[in-house]
Amino acid sequence: LRGKIAAMAEKLGYRPDPEIAKLMTHMRRVRQTAAPRTLAFIWAEREAEEIARSSWSQQLILGAHRQAQRLGFQLEEFHLAARGMTGRRLSSILEARGIPGFILSPLISRSRGHVSMTWEKFSSVVIGLGYARPQLHRVHHHHFLGMMTALRMLKKQGRKRIGFYCGSTINERMFRAWSASFLAHHPLVKPGGLLALRKTPSRADFLAWVRKEKPEVVIDGGHVVMEWLRALSESRRPMLVTLAWHSDFPQVGGIDQQASVLGAAAVDLLVTQYQQNERGIPEAPKIVMTEGVWRAAQD
């Protein structure tokens, strides 16, 4: 029926009136304030205990909750990793509860790239690029810009021998944005061996690489190498910068991906779909990117 109405409107030359659309959005928000509509946040892989220990995950969901409340919605969390839970079963639960849309947390494992939700019944957003299938609207941190910002800040400090050590899987998951940006913005014309992407990063391999290449600074995709550096004497220990800064390690400077901003952006994109009655797999998936900020190391 909706398709027939849309076809007739197109035939008659109807075009949406932006003022009426604005009014309808306002009316929906007024109704939602009285009785908040529930949206879902689905943790695709992590279990509740792991989420509770992760400051990044806590910031992500906090940002999503706050933005949902600002827009007149409430957000309820679900876990696909829970015992006996499947995408189909969770779809039935959401439908029975009258929940019209959900946000899917980052997919880390290639084997979990396909999630069998009943997509046609819901509005949906995936956080991160990852391996998610089918192709849906996505929100993710601007990793290319993050690496570029880190390199620019280090160049301002006069650093030239800047190395990047990272697991190749995480780099591939973001379509090699980190390595591409590293090569494009490095202060040296030929970084060569300063780019170290490893299928299986190890302490021994990392220390051997540092001793051979002698970087002034090591950029890390997380906080994997922080403990490994302690094996080196202070005179041979390079400065450490992370592309996933968080307050648990203020002594290491780097890029704060602002997970709360990412969570809020995911809610914005989901609510827009809901208000426009968009359901199912989109014909033209959108990718919304959020910026991180540089955090200087604290003594």
XYZ file of C-alpha atoms in Angstrom:
299
model
C 0.000 0.000 0.000
C 2.817 2.408 0.889
C 4.406 1.689 -2.507
C 1.164 2.435 -4.380
C 0.722 5.716 -2.525
C 4.333 6.712 -3.261
C 3.884 5.847 -6.960
C 0.673 7.907 -7.201
C 2.325 10.845 -5.432
C 5.217 10.688 -7.890
C 2.798 10.599 -10.819
C 0.958 13.658 -9.507
C 4.231 15.514 -9.011
C 3.952 15.707 -5.233
C 7.013 16.894 -3.346
C 7.355 16.825 0.483
C 6.818 20.144 2.245
C 9.813 20.620 4.609
C 7.730 22.684 7.043
C 5.125 19.933 7.363
C 7.906 17.368 7.812
C 9.350 19.542 10.563
C 5.932 19.754 12.242
C 5.399 15.992 12.051
C 8.832 15.393 13.594
C 7.921 17.753 16.422
C 4.608 15.967 16.990
C 6.371 12.602 17.136
C 8.821 13.928 19.708
C 5.993 15.297 21.841
C 4.309 11.897 21.830
C 7.620 10.184 22.587
C 8.168 12.472 25.574
C 4.889 11.264 27.039
C 5.595 7.597 26.276
C 9.197 7.018 25.136
C 9.588 4.630 22.238
C 12.086 1.860 22.936
C 14.993 1.162 20.588
C 17.478 -1.687 20.967
C 21.239 -1.773 21.310
C 22.473 -5.261 20.433
C 25.864 -6.422 21.646
C 26.780 -8.764 18.808
C 29.735 -10.603 20.337
C 30.749 -9.406 23.782
C 29.179 -10.838 26.910
C 27.911 -8.603 29.701
C 30.948 -9.192 31.960
C 33.404 -8.225 29.208
C 31.392 -5.115 28.345
C 31.414 -4.022 31.973
C 35.235 -4.232 32.040
C 35.716 -2.229 28.839
C 35.815 1.541 29.314
C 35.416 1.990 25.526
C 32.214 -0.076 25.518
C 30.891 1.790 28.545
C 31.488 5.155 26.872
C 29.869 3.883 23.664
C 26.654 2.780 25.328
C 26.554 5.844 27.594
C 26.681 8.143 24.570
C 23.931 6.132 22.898
C 21.693 6.184 25.984
C 22.080 9.931 26.457
C 21.325 10.741 22.832
C 18.294 8.453 22.798
C 16.910 10.276 25.850
C 17.539 13.675 24.229
C 15.483 12.590 21.237
C 12.621 11.228 23.326
C 13.508 7.522 23.122
C 14.809 4.923 25.520
C 17.443 2.329 24.707
C 17.394 -1.277 25.876
C 20.426 -3.569 25.639
C 20.373 -7.139 24.292
C 23.150 -9.729 23.931
C 23.479 -12.044 20.939
C 26.227 -13.917 22.806
C 23.775 -14.953 25.543
C 23.164 -18.676 25.873
C 20.532 -19.913 23.432
C 20.194 -16.563 21.677
C 20.174 -16.317 17.881
C 19.477 -13.511 15.458
C 16.112 -15.012 14.523
C 15.059 -15.462 18.120
C 16.111 -11.941 19.020
C 14.201 -10.595 16.015
C 11.059 -12.298 17.328
C 11.626 -10.790 20.787
C 12.065 -7.276 19.379
C 8.990 -7.632 17.168
C 6.871 -8.918 20.053
C 8.030 -5.985 22.194
C 7.166 -3.488 19.472
C 10.789 -2.318 19.136
C 11.117 -0.862 15.615
C 14.886 -0.605 15.274
C 18.276 -1.500 16.683
C 21.958 -0.625 16.730
C 24.395 -3.509 16.255
C 27.722 -3.264 18.110
C 31.060 -3.692 16.284
C 31.674 -7.100 14.766
C 35.186 -8.266 15.594
C 35.208 -11.848 14.376
C 35.091 -12.631 10.655
C 33.087 -15.770 11.437
C 30.336 -13.625 12.950
C 30.187 -11.282 9.980
C 26.706 -12.474 9.042
C 24.009 -11.887 11.637
C 20.669 -13.509 10.796
C 18.237 -10.839 11.913
C 14.872 -10.376 10.208
C 16.174 -7.185 8.623
C 13.046 -6.286 6.657
C 11.091 -5.663 9.869
C 13.471 -3.170 11.463
C 15.447 0.011 11.067
C 19.089 -0.800 11.777
C 22.571 0.678 12.131
C 25.907 -1.123 12.487
C 28.789 0.450 14.401
C 32.142 0.022 12.673
C 33.087 -1.197 9.209
C 34.069 -4.735 10.108
C 32.693 -7.756 8.298
C 28.979 -7.177 8.817
C 26.663 -8.577 6.156
C 24.342 -7.518 4.631
C 25.479 -3.960 3.888
C 23.584 -1.649 6.240
C 23.839 1.960 7.382
C 27.041 2.295 9.381
C 28.675 4.624 11.852
C 32.384 4.386 12.555
C 35.385 6.308 13.790
C 37.403 8.085 11.064
C 40.512 5.899 11.419
C 42.342 7.440 8.447
C 41.965 10.897 9.973
C 43.000 9.566 13.386
C 46.331 8.290 12.087
C 46.856 11.508 10.111
C 46.241 13.596 13.233
C 48.659 11.512 15.304
C 51.404 11.849 12.691
C 50.885 15.587 12.379
C 51.101 16.080 16.128
C 54.306 14.028 16.265
C 55.828 15.949 13.352
C 55.125 19.191 15.226
C 57.208 17.732 18.054
C 60.065 17.169 15.612
C 59.698 13.386 15.473
C 60.729 11.683 12.218
C 61.386 8.013 12.851
C 57.806 7.105 13.674
C 56.909 3.429 13.604
C 53.520 1.705 13.514
C 53.129 -1.774 14.990
C 49.733 -3.432 14.718
C 47.954 -6.716 14.075
C 47.072 -7.000 10.395
C 43.555 -8.285 11.120
C 42.402 -5.117 12.869
C 43.934 -2.995 10.088
C 42.144 -5.033 7.403
C 38.874 -4.784 9.312
C 38.952 -1.011 8.772
C 39.881 -1.459 5.102
C 43.554 -0.664 5.829
C 42.790 2.929 6.746
C 45.549 3.045 9.378
C 48.337 1.723 7.146
C 47.210 3.843 4.173
C 47.200 7.011 6.258
C 50.554 6.097 7.820
C 52.202 5.794 4.408
C 50.476 8.914 3.050
C 51.354 11.249 5.938
C 54.626 9.922 7.347
C 57.382 12.557 7.682
C 59.832 10.250 5.881
C 59.381 9.725 2.138
C 60.026 5.988 2.496
C 58.941 4.692 5.921
C 60.007 1.173 4.886
C 60.362 -1.149 7.842
C 58.769 1.372 10.211
C 55.391 -0.021 9.130
C 55.000 -3.383 10.884
C 51.706 -5.212 10.364
C 51.764 -8.667 11.892
C 49.274 -11.500 11.550
C 50.180 -12.667 15.039
C 51.858 -9.844 17.014
C 54.188 -11.123 19.702
C 56.459 -9.653 22.344
C 59.568 -11.242 20.811
C 58.748 -9.996 17.315
C 57.976 -6.498 18.575
C 61.211 -6.172 20.539
C 63.241 -7.487 17.603
C 61.575 -4.930 15.317
C 62.276 -2.051 17.727
C 65.948 -3.044 18.047
C 66.336 -3.297 14.274
C 64.389 -0.216 13.091
C 65.067 2.020 16.122
C 61.878 4.133 15.950
C 61.723 7.313 18.049
C 58.003 6.767 18.492
C 55.825 3.675 18.226
C 52.172 4.115 17.284
C 50.014 1.275 18.565
C 46.483 0.422 17.485
C 45.478 -0.205 21.102
C 47.567 -0.834 24.203
C 49.108 -4.164 23.251
C 52.756 -3.078 23.246
C 52.699 -0.969 26.417
C 53.884 -3.830 28.646
C 56.357 -5.075 26.027
C 58.223 -1.756 25.996
C 59.172 -2.210 29.646
C 61.600 -4.918 28.565
C 63.787 -2.198 27.025
C 66.068 0.102 28.965
C 64.901 3.715 29.193
C 67.648 4.869 26.849
C 66.419 2.491 24.118
C 62.702 2.767 24.835
C 60.742 4.700 22.177
C 57.863 6.994 23.010
C 54.455 5.292 22.794
C 51.342 6.744 21.146
C 48.005 4.949 20.840
C 45.209 5.237 18.299
C 42.711 4.085 20.930
C 43.360 6.427 23.855
C 41.280 6.143 27.000
C 41.447 7.488 30.494
C 42.662 4.209 32.030
C 46.149 4.948 30.647
C 46.559 8.752 30.757
C 50.352 8.386 30.668
C 50.072 7.322 26.995
C 49.031 10.065 24.590
C 47.136 9.509 21.382
C 43.791 9.623 19.627
C 40.667 9.515 21.746
C 38.100 7.930 19.430
C 35.330 9.472 21.548
C 33.198 6.351 21.780
C 30.348 8.354 23.337
C 30.163 10.521 20.190
C 30.100 7.353 18.095
C 27.216 5.936 20.137
C 25.260 9.187 19.827
C 25.798 9.279 16.050
C 24.450 5.734 15.750
C 21.281 6.774 17.586
C 20.888 9.820 15.325
C 21.062 7.653 12.210
C 18.652 5.077 13.636
C 16.092 7.672 14.734
C 16.202 9.300 11.286
C 15.291 5.950 9.709
C 12.495 5.411 12.207
C 11.014 8.843 11.567
C 11.170 8.299 7.800
C 9.606 4.825 8.091
C 12.681 3.227 6.547
C 12.947 -0.480 7.236
C 15.002 -3.341 5.886
C 18.243 -3.449 3.927
C 18.882 -0.012 2.388
C 19.377 0.390 -1.352
C 22.112 2.979 -0.742
C 23.753 2.382 2.658
C 25.128 5.475 4.381
C 28.469 5.614 6.184
C 28.709 8.266 8.899
C 32.189 8.920 10.312
C 33.015 10.604 13.609
C 36.261 12.374 14.516
C 38.574 11.635 17.387
C 40.630 14.162 19.336
C 44.304 14.237 20.301
C 45.055 13.683 23.992
C 48.503 14.586 25.223
C 50.252 12.183 27.605
C 49.958 13.047 31.279
C 52.759 12.502 33.754
